[in-house]
Amino acid sequence: MSFQEIAGMPFLAAYILIVAFFAGSAFGSFFNCWAWRIVHHESILHGRSHCPACGHPLGVLDLIPVFSWFLLHGKCRYCNGKISPRYVIAEILSGAGFVLCVLRFGLTMETARAVLLFCFLFVLSLVDLESFLIPDRFILAIIALWAVTLPLILREQATAALSGMENVSENFGALIGKGYLLGTVSGIAVGGAILIISLIFDRVTGKESLGGGDIKLFFAAGLYLGATGGLLCVMVSCFIGLIFAWGMRQERIPFGPSISAAFMITFLFGDPVIRWYLSLLGV
């Protein structure tokens, strides 16, 4: 069910968006914990959440997404240590990300894929912010998500476009094969182009421009977005990166969050922009 259909029932639409925001915020709280433990080499499977300053285990009242930070005035109620506003900002952004996924795709299989993609991108961005590293496990998870969900998404799209399931099943194998081929070629084209540009820039300037994780992330973006969408993602990521650099005012900044934001923006809203641009060219 698309969100346009849901919007015809205002109370249901409002309920779904509210649930999406608070679910996203709750996951955002978990993502903060997950990223922190990755950076500090702690297991996500063992041990309770604790204050990063004093190590005291956190109670239920300390873990209410968004509200706890404001109710505690951004401080630990055990040691009175300051809690970074990054935590509440991440929770709000995570909630907003879930809402945008629902607004774009409604309640469909593509919504589930978009939410999972957002989750992986969000956590790797938090890790990159602290460590300047993008763990390979998240790149592999994003690629695996694309490979597993592509047949499901193609079937859902084909079923919506065609009236009969017989027509869908008849050419479904060829459709899947074409989807995998185009995605793989696009990923290689986008990631390969970025790699070549990066190597040339590094050789000319004598400085490292992009890390290996950034290039792998662009490859993953090409899988989902295609060559044209991948190019748009590159341009948007550069724009976001400039804003990010201006805001952080540091000589060196992690580029993963900018790529992730551009990846998600293009994934959700890139198609209308690409169609508009191609119409200007008469394509």
XYZ file of C-alpha atoms in Angstrom:
283
model
C 0.000 0.000 0.000
C 1.520 3.328 -1.069
C 1.478 6.306 1.260
C -0.822 8.135 -1.176
C -3.429 5.464 -0.433
C -2.756 5.672 3.302
C -3.048 9.471 3.214
C -6.713 9.042 2.292
C -7.200 7.848 5.884
C -5.739 10.755 7.922
C -5.938 9.148 11.369
C -4.279 5.946 10.172
C -1.610 7.949 8.340
C -0.837 10.003 11.449
C -0.688 6.869 13.598
C 1.700 5.128 11.187
C 4.020 8.151 11.016
C 4.084 8.545 14.805
C 4.870 4.852 15.262
C 7.559 5.094 12.574
C 9.212 8.056 14.302
C 9.307 6.504 17.759
C 10.414 3.141 16.389
C 13.197 4.911 14.498
C 14.181 6.864 17.616
C 14.326 3.667 19.666
C 16.538 2.073 17.036
C 18.609 5.257 16.974
C 19.330 4.796 20.669
C 20.461 1.237 19.935
C 22.544 2.429 16.971
C 24.376 4.876 19.238
C 25.213 2.030 21.608
C 26.185 -0.318 18.773
C 28.518 2.229 17.141
C 30.128 3.172 20.463
C 30.833 -0.471 21.267
C 32.312 -1.123 17.828
C 34.672 1.833 18.207
C 35.654 0.784 21.747
C 35.887 -2.930 20.844
C 33.066 -4.038 23.109
C 30.560 -6.777 22.282
C 27.036 -5.649 21.432
C 25.721 -8.987 22.714
C 26.995 -8.748 26.281
C 26.639 -6.176 29.026
C 24.021 -3.513 29.726
C 24.096 0.016 28.364
C 26.191 2.217 30.603
C 27.308 5.804 31.030
C 30.425 6.423 28.889
C 31.869 8.608 31.661
C 31.341 6.647 34.911
C 30.365 3.235 33.516
C 27.215 2.991 35.664
C 24.539 0.744 34.088
C 21.624 2.773 32.726
C 18.067 2.211 33.903
C 14.820 2.323 31.966
C 14.325 6.038 32.653
C 17.765 6.753 31.190
C 16.997 4.992 27.923
C 13.744 6.612 26.728
C 14.577 7.804 23.207
C 14.852 11.607 22.844
C 12.970 12.367 26.087
C 15.605 11.046 28.525
C 18.281 13.413 27.264
C 16.040 16.459 27.703
C 14.592 15.317 31.047
C 18.105 14.779 32.424
C 19.322 18.077 30.918
C 21.995 16.259 28.934
C 23.701 14.840 32.034
C 24.193 11.431 33.619
C 21.991 11.194 36.712
C 24.602 9.050 38.468
C 27.832 11.038 37.974
C 26.401 14.313 36.604
C 28.762 13.969 33.649
C 27.805 15.669 30.408
C 26.166 13.488 27.760
C 26.962 14.567 24.219
C 24.004 16.008 22.274
C 25.109 13.682 19.487
C 23.043 10.948 21.114
C 19.720 12.778 21.023
C 20.475 14.201 17.562
C 21.098 10.662 16.296
C 17.812 9.474 17.825
C 15.871 12.309 16.180
C 17.566 11.750 12.819
C 16.911 8.026 13.010
C 13.233 8.666 13.726
C 13.068 11.112 10.827
C 14.738 8.551 8.548
C 12.094 5.933 9.331
C 9.349 8.495 8.662
C 10.856 9.450 5.282
C 11.003 5.783 4.262
C 7.303 5.364 5.044
C 6.391 8.639 3.310
C 8.239 7.554 0.184
C 7.180 3.909 -0.086
C 4.169 3.490 2.199
C 3.770 -0.012 3.600
C 5.506 -2.127 0.976
C 8.430 -4.479 0.606
C 10.490 -1.536 -0.620
C 9.829 0.227 2.699
C 11.375 -2.689 4.576
C 14.409 -2.610 2.298
C 14.726 1.168 2.654
C 14.551 0.958 6.464
C 17.193 -1.792 6.624
C 19.437 0.136 4.239
C 19.007 3.249 6.358
C 19.935 1.299 9.504
C 23.195 -0.010 8.040
C 24.149 3.393 6.639
C 23.306 5.116 9.901
C 25.436 2.848 12.081
C 28.440 2.928 9.743
C 28.187 6.732 9.699
C 28.282 6.884 13.501
C 31.302 4.567 13.533
C 33.087 6.612 10.851
C 32.451 9.824 12.772
C 34.411 8.508 15.744
C 37.003 6.253 14.156
C 37.443 7.439 10.525
C 36.818 3.829 9.531
C 33.922 2.133 7.741
C 33.739 -1.506 8.888
C 33.573 -3.963 5.985
C 30.776 -5.855 7.728
C 28.344 -3.010 6.964
C 29.361 -2.790 3.312
C 28.850 -6.548 3.019
C 25.483 -6.279 4.783
C 24.356 -3.560 2.345
C 25.451 -5.652 -0.646
C 23.746 -8.762 0.772
C 20.556 -6.767 1.346
C 20.573 -5.696 -2.304
C 21.169 -9.245 -3.543
C 18.455 -10.796 -1.344
C 15.752 -8.168 -1.818
C 16.194 -7.432 -5.530
C 13.987 -10.346 -6.706
C 11.295 -9.405 -4.164
C 11.306 -5.757 -5.206
C 11.252 -6.601 -8.920
C 8.315 -8.986 -8.422
C 6.391 -6.379 -6.434
C 7.035 -3.732 -9.104
C 6.210 -6.092 -11.975
C 3.006 -7.268 -10.294
C 1.900 -3.661 -9.799
C 2.665 -2.833 -13.439
C 1.061 -5.928 -14.969
C -2.458 -7.175 -14.466
C -1.741 -10.903 -14.450
C 0.682 -12.927 -12.325
C 1.145 -15.249 -15.333
C 2.798 -12.423 -17.252
C 5.073 -11.729 -14.303
C 6.137 -15.347 -13.822
C 6.727 -15.915 -17.525
C 9.714 -13.560 -17.824
C 10.651 -13.233 -14.169
C 13.953 -15.141 -14.442
C 15.174 -12.889 -17.238
C 14.047 -9.823 -15.286
C 16.041 -10.876 -12.220
C 19.123 -11.652 -14.294
C 18.962 -8.261 -15.968
C 18.521 -6.559 -12.600
C 21.599 -8.250 -11.127
C 23.656 -7.509 -14.238
C 22.706 -3.820 -14.438
C 23.233 -3.338 -10.715
C 26.650 -5.000 -10.741
C 27.832 -3.079 -13.806
C 26.577 0.190 -12.294
C 28.317 -0.544 -8.997
C 31.599 -1.263 -10.760
C 31.212 1.848 -12.938
C 30.534 4.185 -10.007
C 33.057 2.626 -7.613
C 35.674 2.224 -10.345
C 35.349 5.820 -11.523
C 35.688 7.113 -7.970
C 38.720 4.865 -7.395
C 40.486 6.157 -10.527
C 39.745 9.799 -9.672
C 40.922 9.226 -6.112
C 44.200 7.619 -7.227
C 44.915 10.471 -9.653
C 44.146 13.081 -6.982
C 46.327 11.285 -4.437
C 49.211 11.125 -6.928
C 48.970 14.807 -7.851
C 48.514 16.200 -4.333
C 50.484 13.646 -2.344
C 47.561 13.343 0.084
C 44.962 10.646 0.616
C 41.581 11.857 -0.659
C 39.294 8.892 0.015
C 39.586 5.792 2.149
C 38.892 2.306 0.897
C 35.625 2.207 2.815
C 34.383 5.316 1.007
C 35.063 3.754 -2.398
C 33.348 0.508 -1.384
C 30.349 2.516 -0.213
C 30.126 4.243 -3.601
C 30.209 0.801 -5.224
C 27.279 -0.264 -3.034
C 25.434 2.932 -3.974
C 25.822 2.040 -7.643
C 24.168 -1.347 -7.025
C 21.016 0.283 -5.709
C 20.917 3.521 -7.692
C 22.272 2.592 -11.105
C 24.922 4.571 -12.970
C 22.839 7.752 -13.280
C 21.643 7.641 -9.692
C 25.195 6.841 -8.570
C 26.471 9.967 -10.315
C 23.808 12.037 -8.587
C 24.817 10.437 -5.277
C 28.446 11.467 -5.855
C 27.451 15.093 -6.524
C 25.116 15.261 -3.523
C 27.740 13.694 -1.257
C 30.295 16.320 -2.280
C 27.812 19.097 -1.503
C 26.958 17.581 1.885
C 30.656 17.019 2.558
C 31.397 20.714 2.011
C 28.667 21.679 4.478
C 29.938 19.066 6.897
C 33.524 20.335 6.617
C 32.394 23.912 7.187
C 30.411 22.879 10.257
C 33.160 20.735 11.817
C 35.955 23.180 10.928
C 38.570 20.424 10.918
C 41.337 19.723 8.452
C 40.304 16.072 8.208
C 36.696 14.884 8.249
C 35.086 11.471 7.762
C 33.369 11.258 4.377
C 31.247 8.204 5.167
C 28.359 10.163 6.745
C 28.164 12.450 3.692
C 28.115 9.494 1.294
C 25.511 7.724 3.426
C 23.253 10.797 3.562
C 23.574 11.304 -0.204
C 22.969 7.572 -0.776
C 19.735 7.671 1.214
C 18.535 10.984 -0.266
C 19.110 9.712 -3.791
C 17.517 6.360 -2.993
C 14.371 8.046 -1.677
C 14.068 11.119 -3.882
C 16.548 10.765 -6.740
C 14.188 9.468 -9.443
C 12.174 12.722 -9.874
C 15.392 14.753 -10.013
C 16.916 12.446 -12.630
C 13.736 12.477 -14.737
C 13.610 16.286 -14.566
C 17.250 16.619 -15.600
C 16.912 14.137 -18.477
C 13.798 15.985 -19.700
C 15.916 19.146 -19.984
C 18.269 17.230 -22.243
C 15.355 15.918 -24.270
C 16.079 12.307 -23.290
